[in-house]
Amino acid sequence: MATLFDVVFSGNDTVFGLTEGAIDAAIKEHGEDKAIAFPNTAYSLPCYYAVTGTKVGNLGELKAALGVVKTLMTREKRLNDVFMSGVATALCAEFIEALKYIDGAAPYAEPCYGHLADAIIRELGVPLVTGDIPGVAVIIGAAPTAQEGVDLVKSYQAQGILVTLVGGIIDQCAELGYKTGANVRVIPLGADITAVIHVVSVAVRAALIFGNVAPGDAAALMEYTFKRVPAFVNAFAPLDPVIVACGAGAIALGFPVVTNDVDTLAAVHANVPKSLIGQADVSKFNATSLEARDIKIKITNIDIPVAFASAFEGEIIRRGDMQVEFDGSRVDCFELVMTKDASEIEDHKIEVIGPDIDEMPEGSKQSIAYIVEVAGKSMQSDFEPVFERKFHSYLNCVEGMMHTGQRDMIRIRVSKDTFNAGFRAKHIGEVLYAKVKSEFAAVVDKCQVKIITDAAQCTELRHNLATPMFDKRDERLLTLTDEGVDVYYSCIMCQAFSPSHVCVVTPERLGLCGAVSWLDAKATNELDPEGPCQVITKEKVIDERIGEYEDVNDAVRKFSQGALEDVSLYSIIEKPMTSCGCFECICGIEPLSNGVCIANREYAGMTPIGMTFPELASMTGGGVQTPGFMGHGKHFIASKKFMKAEGGVGRIVWMPKDLKEQVADRLNATAKDLYGIENFCDMIADETIAEDPETLLAYLEEKGHPALTMEPMM
């Protein structure tokens, strides 16, 4: 009778044979020098690179790599041999998938994604750290029925879990018209079992990007994925040897496998406690998986007729699917938080002033304003804009609702399906009330919400109430400088993935993820004094030029558990701040022009430094200091403290066109204040002008860019 060892070894042998044949055929067709790599990653073949420390660049090297994989395929009947054969199977799957991308081919079409770019993994970093994505589900095969499969997917999605799909479950979702895509965090990878490597690659690259795991340190890699990547596998019956071998690879990385193929498990005498789990009832896959991975779901009960989960944050509502739209760029709309005395507020009072959604013509554009009034002994007016920025996330978590913008430039769309489920204006209030009360319980004792859809009142309140408040806040924010405050704040939220990284957040330097400002950190500290944002004093100046303080160094040393000794706040060369890996942008020195190039995560092209964003980012993540390179948020680009030690924003010589347009107004204003230069952004090149140093230099000389006359950076 076959045992688990026999099945895994058989599956491993099958995949190895297929891989060997595919590589030989590719070499015969293209030659050994043919380049091979996955697109939009700095790691070539990420899994093989992470396990062995060797980058594969062509088919000849891939053939040699297969020989290395063969050495992992030991055949002693021990669990370690099973796991290593699982890892070997995964690496073979990566080789097979990589062959599909030769010559820039696009082997996957909607709805399947195949390989996921480094940029997507960095985007997932923050929600994984904050728990908005509490886990990653890998679903393989076809459920007993399409409805059972979709119900399982939906149950995970409603909990905010990132769902990846391989095989028949993809067709089952399509059959029932279930919406998939990265924007709703249900990602079909591919029909072939080898496509599972694309989610394994996500976990492996998380270790390289965030964890500072050294390529080739397989033991550290597996420890990292086990402890810090909350993934698990659901595999539907029937389990063939190849799927079992892939499952062994998943278990080696610390990901438990739950299957309804209990007969096969019994037949092969499979017994890997808490790792290979039989569960005959598919409806119990969810609970079994979360328990096996020790994932705790935070539940906020909100009285609305549709689902509420972070998985819906990226959902796009097309015009044809839209019941109604509220558009602040066309009519008067706004969102506002106001601090009141407790006597003025009736807790959980939700008032709708004006017509409800069912009284609005289908497809129409309407006005809306919502005012959230809060009271609490510890509430501060500085927290009001912090609450407001959260509204974007709160409302986007509603299934079938899309929210963009802030203040008086919001746009909201409600889908027909959500409307037909019974969603009305009061439910916007229910969401805002529930989330404000749960997330800000330490400072909010009472909360009430006014939803205003009467167009005349929206206009009157926008101009006479909201705009004056926004203007007053802006004046306050302009006075917030690093010199004008007594304390900074740490932020170590990302240590869930990047154990040695510490952000130092100041009024003029927000967290590198772009999501934590000084006011955010201040509010977080007030809400949770023992939490990720701690007060850092700034009384003992070491070097004002680079922004180095003795007390900041003490804090960084403490919060990094001694991994870091000292940091500067204003230099890219001397003791730069570390990066976790989920930064919005990365800045790097371009020696020929005596300046720096900035690339944002969304930019997929080449930079004049000779590296793409993923390649630049691979040098700076994981909580290490890399002189000459710096991860940062988009808003920091226009700060007067940006690279102050090296001369400031005048060093910026290149950035992608889209990013330049996003920061132009504020960056132009900063350059005018610092250097008296008008329209500074016109002097900055982009990918439409230059992607190499020589062309860049010629453009800068033509424009008279200030970096050319500054002191040499190196």
C-alpha positions in Angstrom: 0.0 0.0 0.0 1.3 3.5 -0.9 2.4 5.8 1.8 2.6 9.6 2.0 6.3 9.3 1.2 5.5 7.3 -2.0 2.9 9.8 -3.1 5.0 12.9 -2.6 8.1 11.3 -4.2 6.0 10.2 -7.1 4.5 13.6 -7.6 7.9 15.2 -7.3 9.4 12.8 -9.9 6.5 13.6 -12.3 7.0 17.4 -12.1 10.8 17.0 -12.3 10.4 15.0 -15.5 8.1 17.5 -17.0 10.4 20.4 -16.1 13.5 18.7 -17.6 11.6 18.0 -20.8 10.4 21.6 -21.0 13.8 23.1 -20.4 15.5 20.8 -23.0 12.8 21.7 -25.5 13.3 25.5 -24.8 17.1 25.2 -25.2 16.7 23.3 -28.5 14.4 26.1 -29.8 16.1 29.2 -28.4 19.7 28.2 -27.4 21.3 28.2 -23.9 22.0 32.0 -24.0 18.3 32.9 -24.2 17.3 35.2 -21.4 14.7 34.1 -18.9 13.2 35.8 -15.9 9.8 36.8 -14.6 8.8 40.4 -15.4 8.6 43.3 -12.9 10.7 41.7 -10.2 14.2 42.3 -9.0 14.7 38.6 -8.2 14.7 36.9 -11.6 13.2 33.6 -10.4 12.4 34.6 -6.8 11.9 31.2 -5.2 15.0 29.6 -6.6 17.0 32.8 -5.8 15.7 32.8 -2.2 16.4 29.2 -1.6 19.9 29.0 -3.2 21.1 32.6 -3.4 21.7 32.2 -7.2 20.0 34.3 -9.9 19.1 32.6 -13.1 19.5 34.7 -16.2 19.3 32.3 -19.2 18.3 28.8 -20.2 21.7 27.4 -19.7 21.7 28.6 -16.1 18.2 27.2 -15.7 19.4 23.8 -16.8 22.2 24.0 -14.2 19.7 25.1 -11.6 17.6 22.0 -12.3 20.6 19.9 -11.3 20.7 21.8 -8.0 17.0 21.0 -7.5 17.7 17.3 -8.1 20.0 17.3 -5.0 17.0 18.2 -2.9 15.1 15.1 -4.0 16.4 12.7 -1.4 14.4 9.5 -0.9 14.8 8.5 2.8 11.4 7.9 4.3 11.5 10.8 6.7 9.4 13.9 7.0 12.3 16.1 6.1 12.7 14.3 2.8 9.0 14.8 2.1 9.3 18.5 2.8 12.5 18.9 0.7 10.8 17.0 -2.2 7.9 19.5 -1.8 10.3 22.4 -2.1 11.9 20.8 -5.1 8.4 20.4 -6.7 7.7 24.1 -6.0 11.0 25.1 -7.7 10.3 22.9 -10.7 6.9 24.6 -10.9 8.6 28.0 -10.9 10.9 26.9 -13.8 7.9 25.7 -15.8 6.0 28.9 -15.3 9.1 31.1 -16.1 9.5 29.3 -19.4 6.0 30.7 -20.3 7.4 34.3 -20.2 10.3 33.9 -22.7 10.6 36.8 -25.2 8.3 39.0 -23.1 5.3 36.7 -23.7 2.1 37.4 -21.8 0.9 33.8 -21.0 -2.1 34.7 -18.9 -5.3 36.5 -19.9 -8.3 37.6 -17.8 -9.3 36.5 -15.3 -5.9 34.9 -14.5 -2.9 36.9 -13.3 0.0 34.5 -13.3 3.1 36.2 -12.0 2.5 39.1 -9.6 4.9 42.0 -9.7 7.0 43.2 -6.8 4.9 46.4 -6.7 1.8 44.4 -5.8 3.6 42.7 -2.9 4.7 46.1 -1.6 1.1 47.3 -1.8 0.0 44.4 0.3 2.6 45.2 2.9 0.7 47.8 4.9 -2.7 46.0 5.0 -0.9 42.8 6.0 0.9 44.7 8.8 -2.2 46.4 10.1 -4.3 43.3 9.9 -6.6 44.6 7.2 -5.5 41.5 5.4 -5.4 39.0 8.3 -4.4 36.0 6.1 -3.8 34.6 2.6 -5.9 31.7 1.3 -4.7 29.5 -1.5 -7.6 27.5 -3.0 -6.7 24.7 -5.4 -9.0 22.6 -7.6 -12.7 22.5 -8.0 -15.2 22.4 -5.1 -17.8 19.7 -5.0 -20.3 22.2 -6.5 -19.7 25.7 -7.9 -21.9 27.2 -5.1 -19.8 25.6 -2.4 -16.7 27.0 -4.0 -18.0 30.5 -4.3 -19.4 30.4 -0.8 -16.0 29.5 0.5 -14.3 32.3 -1.4 -16.9 34.8 -0.3 -16.5 33.7 3.4 -12.8 34.5 3.2 -13.4 37.7 1.3 -15.9 39.0 3.9 -13.2 38.5 6.5 -10.7 40.6 4.6 -8.5 37.6 3.7 -6.6 37.7 0.4 -7.8 34.8 -1.7 -5.8 33.2 -4.5 -7.3 30.7 -6.9 -5.7 27.8 -8.9 -7.5 25.4 -11.2 -11.2 24.6 -11.4 -12.3 27.0 -8.7 -11.6 29.8 -11.2 -14.2 28.4 -13.6 -16.7 27.9 -10.8 -16.4 31.6 -9.9 -16.9 32.5 -13.5 -19.9 30.2 -13.8 -21.8 31.9 -11.1 -20.7 35.4 -12.1 -18.6 36.0 -9.0 -16.4 39.0 -9.3 -12.7 38.4 -9.1 -9.5 40.5 -9.4 -6.8 42.1 -7.4 -9.0 45.1 -6.7 -11.4 42.9 -4.7 -8.5 40.7 -3.4 -9.7 37.5 -5.1 -6.9 36.7 -7.5 -7.1 33.8 -10.0 -3.6 32.7 -10.7 -4.0 30.1 -13.4 -5.5 26.8 -14.5 -2.4 24.6 -14.1 -1.3 23.4 -10.7 2.2 24.9 -11.4 0.5 28.4 -11.2 0.4 27.9 -7.4 4.0 29.0 -7.4 2.9 32.6 -8.1 1.4 32.8 -4.6 4.4 30.9 -3.1 6.5 33.6 -4.8 4.6 36.3 -3.0 5.4 34.7 0.4 9.1 34.2 -0.6 9.5 37.8 -1.8 7.9 39.1 1.3 10.8 37.5 3.2 13.3 39.2 0.8 11.6 42.5 0.7 10.5 43.1 4.3 12.5 40.6 6.3 16.0 41.1 5.2 16.3 37.4 4.7 19.6 36.7 2.9 19.1 34.9 -0.5 20.4 31.3 0.0 19.5 31.1 3.7 16.8 28.5 3.2 16.4 28.0 7.0 15.8 31.7 7.7 13.4 31.8 4.7 11.2 29.0 6.0 11.3 30.5 9.5 10.2 33.8 8.2 7.3 32.5 6.1 6.1 30.3 8.9 6.1 33.0 11.5 5.2 36.1 9.5 3.2 35.2 6.4 -0.2 34.0 7.5 -1.0 31.8 4.5 -2.8 28.4 4.2 -4.0 26.1 1.5 -7.4 24.6 0.7 -7.1 21.7 -1.7 -10.3 20.1 -3.1 -10.5 16.4 -3.8 -9.3 14.5 -5.7 -5.6 14.9 -4.6 -3.2 13.5 -7.2 0.5 13.0 -6.4 1.5 16.3 -8.0 -0.9 18.2 -5.8 0.2 16.3 -2.7 3.9 17.1 -3.6 3.0 20.8 -4.0 1.2 20.6 -0.6 4.4 19.2 1.0 6.2 22.4 -0.3 3.5 24.6 1.2 3.9 22.8 4.6 7.7 23.3 4.4 7.0 27.0 4.3 4.7 26.8 7.3 1.4 26.8 5.4 -1.1 24.2 6.6 -3.1 22.3 4.0 -6.8 21.5 4.5 -8.5 19.1 2.2 -11.8 17.2 1.8 -10.1 14.2 0.3 -10.1 12.4 3.6 -10.1 9.0 1.8 -6.7 9.6 0.1 -5.2 10.9 3.4 -6.3 7.7 5.1 -5.1 5.5 2.3 -1.6 7.0 2.4 -1.5 7.1 6.2 -0.9 10.9 6.1 -0.5 12.3 9.6 1.2 15.7 9.8 -0.5 17.3 12.9 -1.7 20.8 12.3 -0.2 20.8 8.8 -2.1 18.3 6.7 -5.7 18.3 7.8 -8.6 16.3 6.6 -12.0 18.1 6.7 -14.8 16.4 4.8 -17.2 19.3 5.1 -16.2 22.1 2.8 -18.4 24.6 4.7 -16.0 24.1 7.6 -12.8 24.8 5.6 -12.8 28.4 6.7 -13.0 27.7 10.5 -10.5 24.8 10.2 -8.0 26.9 8.2 -8.1 29.9 10.5 -7.7 27.7 13.6 -4.7 25.8 12.0 -3.0 29.1 11.1 -4.1 30.8 14.4 -5.7 33.7 12.5 -7.9 35.9 14.7 -10.6 37.9 12.8 -11.5 41.3 14.2 -15.3 41.6 13.9 -17.1 44.9 13.8 -20.8 44.5 13.7 -22.3 47.0 11.4 -26.0 47.1 10.6 -25.9 47.3 6.8 -27.5 44.9 4.3 -24.3 44.0 2.4 -20.8 42.7 3.4 -18.2 45.0 5.0 -14.5 44.0 4.6 -11.2 45.4 3.5 -11.3 43.1 0.5 -13.7 45.5 -1.2 -11.5 48.5 -0.8 -10.3 48.4 -4.4 -13.7 47.6 -5.9 -14.5 49.7 -9.0 -18.1 50.6 -9.8 -18.5 51.2 -13.5 -21.1 53.7 -14.7 -23.3 51.0 -16.1 -23.4 49.2 -12.7 -24.0 52.4 -10.8 -27.3 53.3 -9.1 -26.3 56.8 -8.0 -23.2 59.0 -7.8 -22.3 61.8 -5.5 -19.6 63.8 -7.2 -17.9 66.8 -5.4 -16.3 67.9 -8.6 -19.7 68.6 -10.2 -22.0 69.4 -7.3 -21.5 70.4 -3.6 -20.3 67.6 -1.4 -18.1 67.2 1.6 -17.2 65.1 4.6 -16.4 66.6 8.0 -15.7 65.7 11.6 -16.5 68.2 14.3 -15.7 68.0 18.0 -18.7 68.9 20.2 -19.5 69.0 23.9 -21.0 65.8 25.1 -24.3 67.5 26.0 -24.8 68.4 22.3 -24.6 64.8 21.1 -27.0 61.9 21.2 -24.9 58.7 20.8 -25.7 56.7 17.7 -28.2 59.2 16.3 -28.2 59.0 12.5 -30.1 61.7 10.7 -30.9 61.8 7.0 -31.7 65.3 5.8 -33.0 65.3 2.2 -34.1 62.6 -0.3 -32.9 59.0 0.2 -31.2 57.0 -2.5 -34.5 55.3 -3.5 -35.9 58.7 -4.3 -33.0 59.6 -6.7 -33.2 58.8 -10.4 -31.1 55.8 -11.4 -27.7 56.8 -12.7 -28.1 60.4 -11.5 -25.4 62.7 -10.0 -26.4 64.0 -6.6 -25.1 66.1 -3.7 -24.2 64.6 -0.3 -22.5 65.8 2.9 -22.0 63.9 6.0 -21.0 65.5 9.3 -19.7 63.2 12.0 -20.0 64.9 15.4 -17.9 63.4 18.3 -17.3 64.1 21.9 -14.9 62.7 24.5 -12.8 63.9 27.4 -9.6 63.0 25.5 -10.8 64.2 22.1 -8.6 66.9 20.4 -9.4 69.0 17.3 -6.1 67.8 15.8 -7.7 64.4 15.5 -10.5 65.5 13.3 -8.6 65.3 10.0 -7.1 62.0 11.1 -10.7 60.6 11.4 -11.7 62.1 8.1 -8.9 60.4 6.2 -10.1 57.1 7.5 -13.5 57.6 5.9 -12.1 56.7 2.5 -11.1 53.3 3.8 -14.3 52.8 5.8 -16.7 53.5 2.9 -14.6 51.5 0.4 -15.0 48.5 2.6 -18.7 48.4 1.9 -19.5 45.9 -0.8 -20.7 47.7 -3.9 -19.5 51.2 -2.8 -16.7 53.2 -4.3 -15.2 56.3 -2.5 -12.4 58.6 -3.8 -11.1 61.9 -2.7 -11.5 63.7 0.6 -12.8 66.9 2.1 -15.1 68.6 -0.4 -13.8 66.7 -3.4 -15.2 63.3 -2.7 -16.9 61.0 -5.2 -19.1 58.1 -4.1 -20.8 55.5 -6.3 -23.3 53.0 -5.0 -23.8 49.9 -7.2 -27.2 48.7 -8.4 -26.7 45.4 -6.6 -25.9 47.1 -3.3 -29.0 49.4 -3.7 -31.2 46.4 -4.5 -29.9 44.6 -1.4 -31.5 47.5 0.6 -28.6 49.9 1.1 -29.7 53.5 1.8 -28.3 56.8 3.0 -28.6 55.9 6.7 -26.3 53.0 6.2 -23.4 55.4 5.4 -24.0 56.8 8.8 -24.1 53.3 10.4 -20.7 52.5 8.9 -19.1 55.8 10.0 -20.6 55.5 13.5 -19.5 51.9 14.0 -15.9 52.4 12.8 -15.3 55.7 14.6 -16.6 54.3 17.9 -14.6 51.1 17.5 -11.3 52.5 16.2 -11.2 55.6 18.3 -12.9 54.3 21.5 -10.1 55.8 23.6 -11.0 59.4 22.7 -14.6 59.2 21.4 -17.3 58.7 24.0 -20.3 59.7 21.9 -20.9 60.0 18.2 -23.7 61.1 15.9 -24.0 61.4 12.2 -25.9 63.8 9.9 -26.3 62.7 6.2 -27.4 65.6 4.1 -28.6 65.1 0.6 -30.6 68.3 0.2 -28.7 70.1 -2.5 -29.3 73.6 -1.2 -28.2 72.7 2.4 -25.1 70.9 1.0 -24.1 74.1 -0.9 -24.8 76.4 2.1 -22.9 74.1 4.6 -20.0 73.6 2.2 -19.3 77.3 1.8 -20.2 78.5 5.3 -19.1 75.6 7.5 -16.8 73.1 5.8 -14.5 75.3 3.7 -13.7 77.7 6.6 -12.8 74.7 8.8 -10.6 73.2 6.1 -8.9 76.6 5.6 -8.3 76.9 9.4 -6.8 73.5 9.5 -4.5 74.2 6.6 -3.1 77.2 8.4 -2.5 75.1 11.4 -0.7 72.4 9.3 1.5 75.0 7.7 2.8 76.0 11.1 3.7 72.4 12.0 7.4 72.2 11.3 10.0 69.9 12.8 11.5 72.8 14.7 8.0 73.9 16.0 7.2 70.7 17.9 8.8 69.2 21.1 8.5 65.6 20.1 8.6 63.2 17.2 7.0 59.7 17.1 8.2 56.3 16.3 6.2 54.0 14.0 7.0 50.2 14.2 3.8 48.8 12.7 5.8 47.3 9.9 7.9 45.2 12.3 5.4 42.4 11.8 7.2 41.9 8.5 10.4 43.9 8.9 11.7 43.2 12.4 14.5 45.8 12.5 12.8 48.7 10.8 11.8 51.9 12.7 10.2 55.0 11.1 10.8 58.3 12.8 7.8 60.4 12.0 8.1 64.2 12.1 5.7 67.0 11.0 7.8 67.4 7.8 8.6 63.7 7.2 5.7 61.3 7.2 6.1 57.5 7.4 7.6 56.0 4.3 4.5 54.0 3.5 2.7 57.4 3.0 0.0 56.4 5.5 1.3 57.8 8.8 1.7 61.6 9.3 2.9 63.2 12.5 -0.8 63.9 13.5 -1.7 60.3 12.7 1.2 59.1 14.9 0.2 61.5 17.7 -3.4 60.2 17.5 -2.2 56.6 17.5 -0.1 57.3 20.6 -3.1 58.9 22.4 -5.4 56.0 21.5 -2.8 53.3 22.4 0.0 54.6 24.6 1.7 51.2 24.5 1.2 50.8 20.8 3.4 51.2 17.7 3.8 55.0 17.9 5.8 56.1 20.8 6.9 59.6 21.8 10.5 60.4 20.9 12.1 63.5 22.5 14.5 65.7 20.4 16.4 67.5 23.1 20.0 66.3 22.5 21.2 67.5 19.1 24.2 65.8 17.6 24.3 67.3 14.1 21.5 69.7 13.1 22.7 69.6 9.5 21.8 65.9 8.9 19.1 65.9 11.6 20.7 63.5 14.1 19.7 63.5 17.8 21.0 61.5 20.7 17.5 60.7 22.0 16.3 59.7 18.5 19.2 57.3 18.3 18.4 55.9 21.7 14.8 55.3 20.6 15.8 53.7 17.3 18.3 51.5 19.1 15.6 50.4 21.6 12.8 49.9 19.1 15.0 48.0 16.6 16.2 45.7 19.4 19.7 46.9 18.8 19.8 46.3 15.1 20.3 50.0 14.4 22.7 52.3 16.2 22.0 55.7 14.7 20.0 57.4 12.0 19.7 60.9 10.5 16.4 62.4 9.4 17.6 64.7 6.6 20.4 62.8 4.8 20.3 60.2 2.1 24.1 59.5 2.4 24.9 59.8 6.1 23.1 57.3 8.3 19.9 57.3 6.3 16.6 56.1 7.8 15.8 52.4 7.2 13.0 51.1 5.0 10.7 48.2 5.6 9.8 47.6 1.9 6.3 49.0 1.6 7.5 52.5 0.7 5.6 54.5 -1.9 8.7 55.8 -3.6 12.5 55.2 -3.7 15.1 57.8 -4.2 18.6 57.0 -5.5 21.8 58.9 -6.4 22.5 59.4 -10.2 26.2 60.3 -10.2 26.6 61.8 -13.6 24.0 64.5 -13.0 25.0 65.1 -9.3 21.4 64.5 -8.4 18.8 61.9 -7.5 16.1 60.0 -9.3 12.8 59.1 -7.7 10.7 56.2 -8.8 7.2 55.4 -7.4 5.9 51.9 -6.9 3.5 52.1 -9.9 6.2 52.9 -12.4 7.3 49.8 -14.3 9.9 51.3 -16.6 13.7 52.0 -16.4 15.3 54.8 -14.5 18.5 56.7 -15.6 20.2 55.0 -12.6 20.0 51.8 -14.8 17.6 50.0 -12.5 13.8 49.6 -12.4 11.8 50.3 -9.2 11.9 46.6 -8.1 15.7 46.6 -8.6 16.2 49.9 -6.7 13.8 48.7 -4.0 15.7 45.4 -3.5 18.6 47.4 -2.2 16.7 49.2 0.5 14.0 47.0 2.1 14.2 44.8 5.2 15.2 47.4 7.7 18.8 48.0 6.5 20.6 51.3 6.0 21.7 51.8 2.4 23.7 55.1 1.9 22.7 56.7 -1.4 19.2 55.2 -1.4 16.1 56.1 0.5 12.5 54.8 0.7 9.9 57.5 1.4 6.3 58.6 0.9 5.1 60.7 -2.0 4.2 63.7 0.2 7.8 63.9 1.5 9.1 64.8 -2.0 7.9 68.4 -1.6 9.1 68.8 2.0 11.7 71.4 2.9 13.4 68.6 4.9 13.7 66.3 1.9 17.5 65.5 1.6 18.2 68.8 3.4 21.7 67.8 4.2 22.5 67.3 0.5 20.9 70.6 -0.6 17.2 69.7 -0.6 14.7 69.2 -3.4 17.0 70.9 -5.9 18.8 67.6 -6.2 15.8 66.0 -7.8 16.6 65.5 -11.5 14.2 62.8 -12.7 10.9 61.1 -11.7 8.1 59.4 -13.7 5.7 61.8 -15.4 2.6 60.7 -13.5 4.4 61.1 -10.1 5.7 64.6 -11.2 2.2 65.7 -12.0 1.0 64.5 -8.6 3.5 66.5 -6.6 4.1 69.4 -9.0 2.1 72.2 -7.2 3.7 71.6 -3.8 7.1 70.9 -5.1 7.1 74.0 -7.2 6.1 76.1 -4.2 8.9 74.5 -2.1 11.5 75.2 -4.8 10.4 78.8 -5.1 10.7 79.3 -1.3 14.1 77.6 -1.1 15.8 78.7 -4.3 13.6 81.4 -5.9 13.0 79.0 -8.9 9.7 79.3 -10.8 8.1 76.1 -12.2 10.9 73.9 -10.9 9.2 70.7 -12.1 9.8 71.8 -15.7 13.5 71.3 -15.0 12.9 67.7 -13.8 13.2 65.0 -16.5 10.8 62.1 -16.8 10.6 58.9 -18.9 9.4 60.7 -21.9 12.6 62.8 -21.9 15.3 60.4 -20.7 15.9 56.9 -19.4 19.7 57.0 -19.6 22.3 59.3 -17.8 23.7 61.0 -20.9 20.3 62.1 -22.3 19.3 63.2 -18.8 22.4 65.3 -18.4 21.9 67.0 -21.7 18.3 67.9 -20.7 19.5 69.2 -17.3 22.1 71.4 -18.9 19.6 72.8 -21.4 17.3 73.7 -18.5 20.0 75.0 -16.2 19.1 72.6 -13.4 20.4 73.7 -10.0 21.9 70.2 -9.2 24.6 70.8 -11.8 26.1 73.6 -9.7 25.8 72.1 -6.2 28.6 70.5 -4.3 29.4 66.9 -5.5 27.3 64.3 -3.6 30.0 61.6 -3.8 
